Structures are given as C-alpha cells and as structure tokens.
XYZ file of C-alpha atoms in Angstrom:
623
model
C 0.059 0.190 -0.319
C 1.150 3.189 -0.872
C 0.478 6.717 1.155
C -0.906 9.659 0.199
C 2.672 10.898 -1.133
C 3.104 7.866 -2.954
C 5.821 6.258 -0.516
C 6.227 3.160 0.813
C 5.083 2.457 4.413
C 8.174 2.806 6.827
C 9.671 -0.408 7.871
C 8.706 -1.438 11.726
C 12.041 -0.615 13.972
C 11.465 -4.395 15.398
C 11.716 -5.893 11.862
C 14.755 -3.738 11.075
C 16.391 -4.866 14.463
C 15.515 -8.728 13.779
C 16.912 -8.227 10.034
C 20.397 -6.615 11.162
C 20.508 -9.322 13.875
C 20.283 -12.229 11.321
C 22.919 -10.236 9.075
C 25.236 -9.975 11.682
C 24.700 -13.494 13.005
C 25.480 -14.704 9.361
C 28.587 -12.809 8.675
C 29.900 -13.882 12.105
C 29.059 -17.630 11.326
C 30.766 -17.259 7.552
C 33.928 -15.518 9.665
C 33.866 -18.227 12.145
C 33.906 -20.907 9.304
C 36.305 -19.566 7.245
C 39.011 -18.935 10.345
C 38.316 -22.342 11.409
C 39.202 -23.932 7.912
C 41.861 -21.452 7.568
C 43.335 -22.449 10.765
C 43.281 -26.233 9.756
C 44.889 -25.659 6.408
C 47.696 -23.519 8.354
C 48.393 -25.775 11.101
C 48.467 -28.804 8.236
C 52.205 -29.974 8.034
C 53.064 -31.131 4.605
C 55.154 -32.381 2.220
C 54.941 -31.324 -1.528
C 56.182 -31.128 -5.111
C 56.828 -28.093 -7.014
C 55.479 -27.593 -9.712
C 53.331 -30.199 -9.836
C 52.474 -30.034 -13.218
C 53.347 -29.224 -16.883
C 54.424 -30.242 -20.564
C 57.913 -31.619 -21.903
C 59.087 -32.899 -24.393
C 61.095 -36.515 -24.872
C 64.702 -36.295 -24.378
C 64.678 -32.475 -22.563
C 65.421 -32.095 -18.814
C 63.113 -30.054 -15.931
C 63.179 -29.786 -12.684
C 61.154 -30.593 -9.572
C 61.607 -29.630 -6.120
C 60.341 -31.116 -2.950
C 59.189 -28.771 -0.092
C 57.983 -29.035 3.234
C 55.139 -26.521 5.026
C 55.012 -26.034 8.482
C 53.766 -22.552 9.051
C 53.039 -23.020 12.805
C 55.193 -25.848 14.374
C 58.931 -25.880 14.295
C 60.559 -29.020 12.312
C 64.037 -30.402 12.819
C 63.747 -33.775 10.489
C 61.688 -34.405 7.484
C 62.081 -37.482 5.031
C 60.486 -39.907 2.356
C 60.531 -41.674 -0.623
C 59.632 -40.663 -3.895
C 58.224 -42.648 -6.746
C 58.332 -42.284 -10.317
C 57.603 -44.003 -13.499
C 60.862 -45.331 -14.711
C 59.980 -46.019 -18.243
C 58.806 -42.095 -18.406
C 61.363 -40.325 -16.517
C 65.300 -40.570 -15.398
C 66.674 -38.735 -12.911
C 69.742 -37.301 -14.214
C 70.873 -35.541 -10.793
C 69.994 -34.447 -7.610
C 70.962 -31.219 -5.706
C 70.720 -29.770 -1.877
C 71.631 -26.447 -3.244
C 69.194 -24.000 -0.993
C 67.972 -26.948 1.332
C 66.837 -26.252 4.775
C 68.609 -28.900 5.911
C 72.246 -29.071 6.822
C 72.599 -32.185 8.018
C 71.639 -35.638 6.245
C 70.842 -38.732 8.226
C 70.705 -40.451 4.727
C 72.486 -38.439 1.465
C 69.614 -37.737 -1.335
C 70.101 -40.588 -3.520
C 67.854 -42.539 -6.347
C 67.529 -45.133 -8.638
C 66.396 -45.194 -11.907
C 65.941 -49.030 -12.337
C 63.293 -49.070 -9.392
C 62.209 -45.599 -9.921
C 62.861 -44.390 -6.693
C 64.034 -41.165 -5.126
C 65.243 -41.225 -1.191
C 65.589 -37.898 1.176
C 66.204 -37.793 5.106
C 67.485 -34.364 6.343
C 67.858 -32.684 9.702
C 67.484 -28.817 10.576
C 69.265 -27.962 13.862
C 67.868 -26.130 16.596
C 65.536 -23.876 16.553
C 64.188 -25.561 13.798
C 61.886 -24.673 10.623
C 58.886 -23.048 10.379
C 57.554 -21.693 7.284
C 55.380 -22.537 4.266
C 58.004 -23.260 1.500
C 61.017 -25.221 3.120
C 63.286 -26.562 0.248
C 64.591 -30.054 0.953
C 66.375 -31.128 -2.647
C 65.618 -30.627 -6.375
C 65.323 -33.625 -8.826
C 66.550 -32.859 -12.550
C 64.569 -35.165 -14.765
C 64.803 -36.526 -17.803
C 62.010 -37.280 -20.327
C 62.595 -40.732 -21.683
C 58.668 -41.859 -23.154
C 55.662 -40.197 -24.398
C 52.994 -40.606 -21.918
C 51.548 -39.107 -18.546
C 54.281 -39.148 -15.662
C 52.655 -39.335 -11.922
C 54.930 -38.425 -9.037
C 53.842 -39.755 -5.770
C 55.291 -39.770 -1.987
C 55.176 -43.884 -1.001
C 56.036 -42.773 2.437
C 57.312 -39.562 4.528
C 57.700 -38.298 8.128
C 57.858 -34.724 9.697
C 59.530 -34.829 13.102
C 58.744 -31.869 15.638
C 61.332 -30.086 17.103
C 59.702 -31.298 20.627
C 62.307 -32.953 21.972
C 60.388 -36.353 21.345
C 60.466 -36.594 17.401
C 56.633 -36.449 17.033
C 55.888 -37.429 13.604
C 53.471 -34.343 12.942
C 53.072 -35.091 9.018
C 49.668 -34.820 7.736
C 49.372 -34.697 4.153
C 51.961 -35.944 1.030
C 51.372 -33.977 -2.227
C 51.373 -35.267 -6.082
C 52.821 -34.109 -9.180
C 51.562 -35.022 -12.880
C 53.542 -34.037 -16.136
C 52.988 -34.757 -19.785
C 55.685 -36.062 -21.588
C 55.252 -35.250 -25.340
C 57.420 -36.275 -28.431
C 60.042 -33.591 -29.672
C 59.733 -31.570 -32.702
C 62.707 -32.969 -34.084
C 65.113 -35.535 -32.890
C 68.354 -35.072 -34.288
C 71.506 -37.231 -32.356
C 74.503 -35.947 -30.676
C 77.779 -37.301 -31.248
C 79.689 -38.853 -28.124
C 82.792 -37.344 -27.359
C 85.296 -38.421 -25.071
C 86.509 -36.168 -22.300
C 89.379 -35.921 -19.974
C 89.081 -37.206 -16.415
C 89.787 -33.578 -15.065
C 87.311 -31.822 -17.212
C 83.691 -33.152 -16.026
C 80.320 -31.822 -15.469
C 78.474 -31.273 -12.177
C 78.196 -34.959 -10.561
C 75.109 -36.792 -10.145
C 74.227 -37.983 -6.409
C 73.460 -41.490 -7.269
C 72.703 -44.142 -9.779
C 72.134 -47.625 -10.737
C 74.798 -49.416 -13.145
C 73.404 -49.845 -16.547
C 74.574 -51.162 -19.795
C 73.085 -50.178 -22.833
C 71.969 -52.864 -25.707
C 74.094 -53.941 -28.232
C 73.847 -53.164 -31.848
C 71.471 -55.176 -33.725
C 74.703 -57.477 -35.203
C 74.286 -60.132 -32.467
C 77.984 -61.157 -33.385
C 79.068 -57.902 -31.688
C 80.722 -58.270 -28.089
C 78.659 -58.034 -25.202
C 78.604 -55.379 -22.546
C 81.920 -56.545 -20.740
C 81.325 -57.013 -16.753
C 83.189 -54.451 -15.140
C 84.608 -55.195 -11.042
C 87.077 -52.948 -9.387
C 89.439 -53.891 -6.685
C 89.813 -50.479 -5.101
C 85.927 -49.460 -5.528
C 84.121 -52.570 -5.159
C 80.818 -51.417 -4.030
C 79.218 -49.042 -6.626
C 76.951 -47.545 -3.979
C 79.695 -46.429 -1.120
C 82.352 -43.679 -1.393
C 85.844 -44.114 -1.144
C 89.325 -41.960 -0.159
C 90.983 -44.089 -2.983
C 91.601 -41.831 -5.780
C 93.498 -44.031 -8.091
C 90.538 -46.428 -9.190
C 91.455 -49.446 -10.797
C 89.004 -51.431 -13.264
C 89.296 -55.007 -14.293
C 87.219 -56.791 -17.053
C 87.894 -60.153 -19.412
C 88.593 -60.106 -23.073
C 86.674 -62.946 -25.012
C 88.326 -64.269 -27.983
C 88.699 -62.337 -30.712
C 88.466 -58.721 -29.135
C 90.425 -56.439 -31.201
C 89.821 -53.046 -29.353
C 88.920 -51.600 -25.872
C 87.512 -48.019 -25.433
C 86.992 -46.646 -22.055
C 86.030 -43.244 -20.854
C 85.417 -41.992 -17.023
C 83.538 -38.845 -16.644
C 80.304 -37.986 -14.651
C 77.543 -38.668 -16.503
C 75.692 -42.271 -16.010
C 75.265 -43.471 -19.699
C 77.622 -41.329 -21.692
C 79.026 -43.796 -25.222
C 82.802 -43.658 -24.993
C 82.628 -43.980 -28.905
C 84.307 -45.991 -31.375
C 87.901 -45.462 -31.039
C 89.839 -47.938 -29.847
C 92.748 -47.175 -26.615
C 94.332 -50.909 -27.476
C 93.581 -53.991 -25.868
C 93.693 -54.268 -21.892
C 91.823 -56.172 -19.109
C 92.382 -53.635 -16.344
C 92.597 -49.841 -16.285
C 93.699 -47.921 -13.705
C 93.378 -43.916 -13.393
C 95.240 -41.590 -10.992
C 94.860 -38.275 -8.789
C 91.009 -38.152 -9.850
C 89.091 -35.319 -8.317
C 86.222 -35.949 -6.025
C 82.858 -36.557 -6.427
C 80.394 -39.085 -8.453
C 82.365 -41.160 -11.544
C 81.319 -43.954 -13.915
C 83.685 -45.736 -16.161
C 82.519 -46.444 -19.482
C 84.058 -49.524 -21.526
C 82.981 -51.433 -24.774
C 84.600 -53.920 -26.487
C 85.120 -54.341 -30.214
C 85.800 -57.318 -32.960
C 85.665 -58.222 -36.204
C 81.757 -57.741 -36.349
C 82.033 -54.178 -34.985
C 81.573 -52.461 -31.413
C 79.236 -54.181 -28.843
C 77.192 -52.796 -25.751
C 78.553 -50.225 -23.485
C 78.896 -51.290 -19.877
C 78.667 -48.190 -17.039
C 80.483 -48.605 -13.843
C 79.761 -46.199 -10.874
C 82.767 -45.371 -8.539
C 82.385 -42.566 -5.854
C 85.639 -40.585 -4.576
C 85.766 -38.395 -1.387
C 89.097 -37.404 -0.049
C 88.110 -34.252 2.083
C 87.519 -34.622 5.916
C 84.181 -33.169 7.430
C 84.280 -29.509 8.411
C 85.904 -28.706 11.389
C 83.851 -28.304 14.368
C 83.478 -27.437 17.925
C 81.825 -28.996 20.782
C 79.830 -27.206 22.747
C 79.141 -28.111 26.484
C 74.975 -27.106 27.284
C 75.534 -26.816 30.856
C 79.130 -24.962 30.781
C 82.727 -26.593 30.802
C 82.094 -26.855 34.985
C 79.320 -28.005 36.220
C 77.968 -30.640 38.806
C 76.019 -32.623 36.528
C 77.646 -36.074 36.415
C 75.677 -36.503 33.228
C 77.242 -33.845 30.412
C 75.258 -32.583 27.658
C 77.278 -31.995 24.503
C 76.082 -30.493 20.894
C 78.187 -31.130 18.086
C 77.718 -30.986 14.333
C 79.678 -30.676 11.141
C 78.980 -31.555 7.522
C 80.395 -33.428 4.818
C 80.243 -32.207 1.399
C 80.346 -35.413 -0.608
C 79.796 -38.142 1.081
C 78.022 -37.082 4.057
C 78.560 -37.764 7.983
C 78.662 -41.395 8.362
C 78.927 -41.566 12.520
C 80.542 -39.950 15.265
C 83.498 -41.560 17.723
C 82.899 -40.064 21.291
C 86.099 -40.518 23.454
C 85.076 -39.271 27.095
C 87.559 -40.696 29.300
C 90.461 -42.906 28.754
C 89.458 -46.531 27.514
C 85.873 -45.172 27.277
C 84.188 -44.677 24.003
C 80.742 -44.469 21.703
C 80.025 -45.018 18.505
C 76.910 -42.890 17.636
C 75.221 -42.660 14.295
C 73.946 -39.622 12.766
C 69.837 -40.350 13.863
C 71.186 -40.574 17.112
C 72.583 -37.341 17.608
C 69.544 -35.872 15.863
C 67.182 -37.957 18.028
C 69.093 -36.728 21.055
C 70.476 -33.596 20.714
C 71.764 -32.223 23.011
C 73.881 -35.729 23.597
C 73.634 -36.899 26.904
C 76.920 -38.845 27.865
C 76.957 -41.625 30.654
C 77.433 -40.919 33.979
C 81.224 -39.225 34.784
C 83.331 -39.489 38.259
C 84.312 -35.795 39.743
C 87.036 -34.065 38.728
C 88.839 -32.879 35.363
C 87.515 -35.071 31.943
C 88.946 -34.782 28.763
C 86.643 -35.249 25.896
C 87.291 -35.918 22.064
C 84.826 -36.506 19.028
C 86.012 -37.864 15.839
C 83.251 -37.463 12.976
C 83.391 -40.215 10.212
C 82.420 -39.557 6.581
C 81.427 -42.159 4.647
C 84.647 -42.063 2.631
C 86.393 -43.154 5.996
C 87.934 -39.485 6.437
C 87.639 -37.487 9.543
C 87.387 -34.806 11.729
C 88.703 -34.532 15.479
C 87.360 -32.022 17.673
C 88.902 -32.083 21.270
C 88.348 -30.278 24.481
C 87.673 -30.646 28.181
C 85.715 -30.113 31.120
C 85.508 -30.470 34.870
C 82.396 -32.093 36.980
C 81.872 -30.539 40.011
C 80.376 -32.006 43.392
C 76.965 -30.869 43.792
C 76.022 -27.950 46.490
C 76.124 -29.632 50.077
C 72.888 -29.896 51.774
C 72.341 -28.339 55.125
C 70.608 -29.743 58.317
C 68.863 -26.415 59.651
C 66.900 -28.734 63.175
C 67.886 -31.358 64.903
C 67.984 -32.357 68.610
C 71.239 -32.204 70.295
C 69.969 -34.777 73.306
C 67.392 -37.427 73.428
C 66.167 -39.906 76.028
C 66.408 -43.519 75.243
C 63.543 -44.687 73.358
C 62.491 -41.392 71.740
C 62.342 -40.165 67.929
C 64.634 -38.208 66.345
C 63.400 -35.742 63.967
C 65.542 -33.856 61.600
C 64.648 -31.111 58.887
C 67.344 -30.231 56.189
C 67.278 -28.181 53.232
C 69.150 -28.258 49.562
C 68.957 -26.085 46.440
C 67.900 -29.085 44.503
C 64.117 -29.257 44.396
C 62.545 -32.611 44.421
C 65.707 -34.583 44.895
C 67.185 -37.843 46.379
C 68.559 -37.317 50.037
C 70.345 -39.921 51.399
C 70.609 -39.380 55.340
C 73.440 -41.177 56.839
C 73.586 -42.130 60.495
C 76.613 -43.670 62.410
C 76.297 -44.877 66.059
C 79.650 -44.425 68.107
C 82.106 -46.321 65.952
C 80.073 -48.920 64.003
C 79.424 -48.554 60.239
C 77.012 -45.512 59.108
C 73.338 -46.758 58.102
C 71.688 -44.968 54.986
C 68.082 -44.048 55.010
C 66.625 -42.241 51.424
C 64.218 -39.358 51.410
C 63.175 -36.827 48.986
C 63.491 -33.266 49.012
C 59.738 -31.394 48.193
C 59.390 -28.537 45.622
C 60.862 -25.920 47.840
C 64.157 -28.093 48.770
C 62.958 -28.961 52.367
C 63.441 -32.687 53.463
C 62.674 -34.522 57.075
C 64.048 -37.406 58.589
C 62.416 -39.374 61.647
C 63.991 -42.358 63.244
C 61.942 -43.658 66.059
C 63.124 -45.546 69.609
C 66.688 -44.171 69.486
C 69.031 -46.723 71.550
C 71.524 -44.953 73.745
C 74.696 -43.928 72.271
C 76.690 -40.948 70.374
C 74.938 -40.586 67.026
C 76.708 -38.775 63.765
C 74.195 -37.393 61.142
C 74.968 -36.244 57.652
C 73.223 -36.062 54.113
C 73.707 -35.972 50.584
C 72.070 -34.939 47.471
C 71.627 -37.834 44.828
C 70.730 -36.463 41.076
C 68.691 -38.100 38.692
C 72.074 -39.350 37.058
C 73.530 -40.552 39.954
C 75.872 -37.724 40.854
C 76.569 -37.129 44.550
C 77.139 -33.729 46.151
C 79.320 -32.990 49.175
C 78.443 -34.310 52.278
C 76.630 -31.718 54.735
C 78.578 -31.177 57.988
C 78.192 -33.740 60.399
C 75.981 -32.900 63.498
C 76.139 -35.117 66.920
C 73.323 -35.998 68.647
C 73.460 -38.008 72.278
C 71.371 -40.480 73.618
C 71.371 -40.972 77.081
C 68.794 -42.419 79.897
C 66.535 -40.035 81.820
C 66.772 -39.844 85.469
C 63.861 -42.083 86.377
C 64.008 -44.440 83.393
C 67.822 -44.637 84.577
C 66.900 -45.212 88.207
C 64.518 -48.167 87.492
C 66.992 -49.589 84.957
C 69.599 -49.521 87.894
C 67.335 -50.957 90.098
C 66.166 -53.603 87.387
C 70.084 -54.482 86.976
C 70.476 -54.278 90.758
C 67.316 -56.904 90.726
C 68.871 -59.109 88.320
C 72.454 -59.082 89.731
C 70.927 -60.211 92.839
C 68.942 -62.775 91.418
C 72.253 -64.199 90.018
C 74.125 -63.432 93.373
C 71.315 -65.055 95.297
C 71.233 -68.388 92.595
C 74.619 -69.181 94.202
C 74.173 -67.361 97.835
C 71.273 -69.770 98.844
C 72.903 -72.944 98.347
C 76.556 -71.552 99.844
C 74.340 -70.655 102.910
C 72.309 -73.993 103.047
C 75.573 -75.731 103.374
C 77.145 -73.333 105.798
C 73.739 -73.584 108.012
C 74.136 -77.412 107.311
C 77.367 -76.906 108.817
C 76.362 -74.717 111.946
C 73.372 -77.481 112.576
C 76.103 -80.337 112.390
C 78.537 -78.175 114.691
C 75.510 -77.475 116.861
C 73.815 -81.023 117.196
C 77.935 -82.303 117.844
C 78.239 -79.715 120.708
C 74.702 -80.476 122.170
C 75.774 -83.768 122.401
C 79.257 -83.130 123.474
C 77.280 -80.873 126.058
C 74.945 -83.793 127.543
C 78.216 -85.891 127.679
C 80.054 -82.838 129.461
C 77.402 -82.974 131.913
C 77.117 -86.591 132.668
C 80.662 -86.696 133.229
C 80.613 -83.348 135.542
C 77.723 -85.019 137.215
C 79.807 -88.352 137.610
C 82.712 -86.661 138.776
C 80.916 -84.475 140.857
C 79.672 -87.627 142.642
C 83.336 -89.333 142.406
C 84.658 -86.141 143.935
C 82.496 -86.626 146.700
C 82.879 -90.377 147.272
C 86.849 -89.737 146.891
C 86.362 -87.079 149.125
C 84.481 -89.064 151.589
C 87.146 -91.871 151.044
C 90.373 -89.723 151.775
C 88.617 -88.529 154.635
C 87.907 -92.115 156.076
C 91.253 -92.808 155.193
C 92.728 -89.269 157.071
C 90.344 -90.547 160.208
C 91.595 -94.081 160.241
C 95.345 -93.145 159.491
C 95.030 -90.379 162.203
C 93.284 -92.520 164.374
C 95.943 -95.196 163.990
C 98.884 -92.026 164.446
C 97.010 -91.175 167.737
C 96.596 -95.077 168.722
C 100.327 -95.412 167.761
C 101.585 -92.013 169.695
C 99.513 -93.019 172.576
C 100.681 -96.132 173.015
C 104.221 -94.943 172.448
C 103.756 -92.564 175.508
C 102.280 -95.196 177.565
C 104.781 -97.877 177.155
C 107.429 -95.373 177.018
C 108.913 -97.104 174.074
C 111.259 -95.239 172.671
C 111.759 -97.272 169.461
C 113.167 -95.560 166.570
C 111.139 -97.714 164.116
C 108.067 -97.040 165.512
C 108.709 -93.019 165.032
C 109.603 -93.263 161.401
C 106.245 -95.677 160.868
C 104.359 -93.038 162.533
C 106.012 -90.207 160.105
C 105.924 -92.015 157.463
C 102.288 -92.329 157.786
C 101.946 -88.370 158.258
C 103.830 -88.022 155.481
C 101.471 -90.382 153.205
C 98.533 -88.823 154.657
C 99.548 -85.191 153.463
C 100.681 -86.628 150.112
C 97.021 -88.483 149.541
C 95.009 -84.840 150.828
C 97.543 -83.385 147.916
C 97.160 -85.547 145.043
C 93.130 -85.665 145.911
C 92.645 -81.880 145.966
C 94.820 -81.967 142.657
C 92.811 -84.247 140.921
C 89.768 -82.873 142.034
C 91.008 -79.467 140.634
C 91.948 -80.900 137.578
C 88.549 -82.848 137.061
C 86.576 -79.341 137.738
C 88.299 -77.586 135.003
C 87.567 -80.294 132.700
C 83.672 -80.312 133.726
C 83.413 -76.418 133.360
C-alpha cells in the first residue's frame, strides 16, 4: 500500500532490528567458518612437489623441487621416498642447493631402475617454521611419451619438541605430460678428459646399453674394481682400478670416465688391455664406461659407478650445554658438522681413557643435545671424531670439569635425646624434588643409609623412632637423577642417654637381676653353711650332754673320793694317835715306830694333796 504521497510505508523498528541481527549472525558464522578452516589449513604439515604439473618433450630435462610446509610448529627433520615411472622419466641428478637441511641422515639418492628417490635431512635448533622449506631439487630427463605421475610412497616430518613426534598431515603429488619432440637430431658422443667433467649426479644404478643389432658383436663386459668394489659406497682412494675380461676375438677396447651415467665412450680403440687405472681423480661421483670391439664391430657399453671423497668433514667444535664446569655427572654436549660429498657416517665419542661410544647421525638428531653416561668427579678430556662415508675424519677435542653438587644443610635437629625417644631432623637443599641420602652412625659402628626426597622447595625431613643409647653422628647428601652425589653436609652430633627415672629403674632392674644371680649362688652356699652349723651345734649339744653327765659323775666321784680320803685320813690319824698313845704309855723309844708314824703322816699329806689336785683338774675339765 502506498501513502498519499506515493511513498512506501516505513519498516517497523523491531523488524529492522531483527534483520540486522540476522545479518550480523550470518556474517559472524561465515567469519568463524573461514577462520576455522583457514586455521586447519595453516596448521597442516605437508610434503609437496613444485611444480605439480607441466608438459615436457622427450629428451628434454626439467626440475621438480621437494618442499615441506609447517607454518605454526617448528620441525627438525623430514624424510620420504618419491616414486616415479622409470619408463617415462630418468633422474639425471639431485641438488641440495638452497636446502633448509644442513645435516643428512641419509644422503639424497635415487635408483632409475626401481624408480625411487630417497631423502632424509635434519634442521638444527631452533628448527624450521614456514610454508615453503626447500628440501632437494630433482633433475629429470623425459624418456618416453605418456603421463608421468610422481607420488610420495612414504614420508615423515618430525617436530622439534624433543620427542621427535611425527606431525606430517599430508603428502602431495605431481603429474607431467611427456610429449614427442619436435625434432630429434642425434648428438655425437665425445670423450672428455677425466679432469674436466660436468657436475656430479648424486646416485644412479649401473646400466648396460643394448648392443647393436648385429648379434655377433661383443656383449657389454662385466666390470669389477678391487679399489672401489661397491658402486654405492664412497672411497677415499682416488686411484681407481677396473678389471674386465676379454673374450676371444676382441680387437679393440674403448674406455672413458666421466660424471654422466650413460655416456657412449665412442668407437676409437684405446688398445687391448683387461684392466685400467686412473690416478689422482678429482672428488665426486664418476662413471667408468667401456665397450669392446671384435671383427663384427663395437658391442654394448657397460657403465660402472665409483665415488671418491678425499676431503675430511668440516672442522667443528664441541658445545657444553651446562658449561665446561658443571655439577651434573651426565654432561650434555652439542656438536655437528657436515661433509660436502659423501656425508657424515658416524661419530666416535671418547670421553675418558678406555671409554668410547659410536654414535650414528640419527642418534644425534633424536638426542640433541647428546647426553654422556655418568662420569666421575674431576677434570675430564673429551674427543669427538666425525667420520664421513669414505672413511675421512675430523677430530674435535676439549675438556670439562665435573664438580660435586652443592651440599645440603641440616637446619634443625635435637642435640640430646632420651633412650626410646624419636629423632626428628629437618634440612634444606637448593635442589628441588631430589633424592636425599641420610647417613646415621652410632659410636664407631658402620654408618646406616636412609633415603628420602626433598620437596618442591628443597626441604627434607628424617624421623627415626626408639633411639638407643649412644653418641650418633648424622649427615646428608644430595643424589641427582644422573647418580651424581653432592658433598656431604656438616656432620651433627646427637647424644642419646637414659632419663633420671628411667635410669634409676634400669639400675634397680639391673641390681635385682644381679641380686637374683647372686642369690642363685648364695642360697645354696648359705644352706651348706647352715647345715654345717647345724652339725656343729648338734655335735656341741651331744658333747655338752656328755660333759654334763661326766661332770655329774665326777662330782659324785669327787664326793666319794673326798669321803674316802677323809675316811682314810681319819683312819690313819686314828692309828697315828693310837701309836702315839701306845708309845707314850709304854714309854717306848723305838726309832722304828717313830719312822712309821712319820711315814704315815707323810702319806696322809700326800693323799690329801693328790686328792685336791685331781679334784681340781676334774673340775677344770667339766667347766
């Protein structure tokens, strides 16, 4: 509907807002999808060929370069195998000019018979990042009409992440149309001197050209070389010698050496010989060409490849990642060199007298920098010899010093403990999350080792329960992941003694134990003594009883004796009195009687004295 002025009605504000929102959302979605797919494409790592298409005439040469693309992630190695139709194309040479690779695990090489090209190169730190990293250039020669397709039959691109992760996402291809030439005029072959030849091809397979149609001409001779027996290997001998057999009827031999794989030596005879030697040949890849002649003409040509490299690898230096003086027992070193022709074969590392390692180039790539086995402390010489594939070598020598790691510190420990208490120790080291060996030595005994770990701040602890009495020395050492040990910490001394009450109890216990042992001996001894005392006492009792009985009997005897003595005295006295009386009455003065009387008196006194003495002695015995 139009208004009066013929204008269209204005759009509602809400509808217009909705339309703007839809437009904005659609734009954001398109931008997001574009960014997403662009990021995916940017992040993809690929191997590709350039140019990837074209048309070339038979007999003409053209070049195809191999590139690697890795825009967002650094790479340090790439390799692959390219397949091509050997009936349509022939590789003339490979060129490393302008390559991002400075080191080759495998020198670029090809086989025209198998239709393959091989390469495997390395980029040193920090690696390569970019969309068009040139690897090699392949120089082809078109052989026959048709379509020739180049493809990667295998490939890998390794990230510079220390683990060698294969991050290859895609591999390209190329298609070329081989067309017939406009005109084909044969070019006569000319023999060139050995010293003035074209640039070398990097690889080829030996070939034999077909003999002329005349079947009676000589076959291409079989060539061997005592100095260069393997056509794929490099040799430092620049005086190559070749041997071949001469069948019957041979009238001429034509030889030529140059750097082309399929040269026709021509039809001029150089004489008759079955071996040929060149002297002072320049370095490079060469081909020995030979054909024989008989009465029917010249036969087929044999081509024998030989490779000469007399130059040693480029001089190089050893880099010490952690410095020439380090406390790490496993030294990290970086080294690299190149060889212009044959390439580096391997390295020989001599890091201490009698110890050496043979390290391949691929090992250096995967473990760059290279880590040596654990080494003892002190100054260490090192020599690295780089050998090329011809046996030439270059030596790099240096030395380094392995220092002991910084000693840990024991920060808190008890200087005295009571027997049975727990030892708690705290220490610190500058090495976080490292192994700690705690050494504990009691008195003069052998030290005992206990293992622990430091935490994320370098702190470590040690607990030992139920400490026994004695004087202990304690120290710590740091052991790193490579097995290296630090200097020991300062030794601390801890004295463990009995407490007062515990000591008293132990003393009482020891005294009781001693007493028990003593009583075990004493009691039987006391029993024996008591038994002897009892025997003595019993004997004494028996003796006392006998003594009492004897005393009683003696007393009775004494009384009886005294009684009898008194009685005898009385009788004798009475007789004396009678005699004296009679003597007086008769007035006898008889001497004999007087003597009798005196004798009787004397006897009486003797009896009395003897009786008293005997009685006294008896009383002494019975007391």
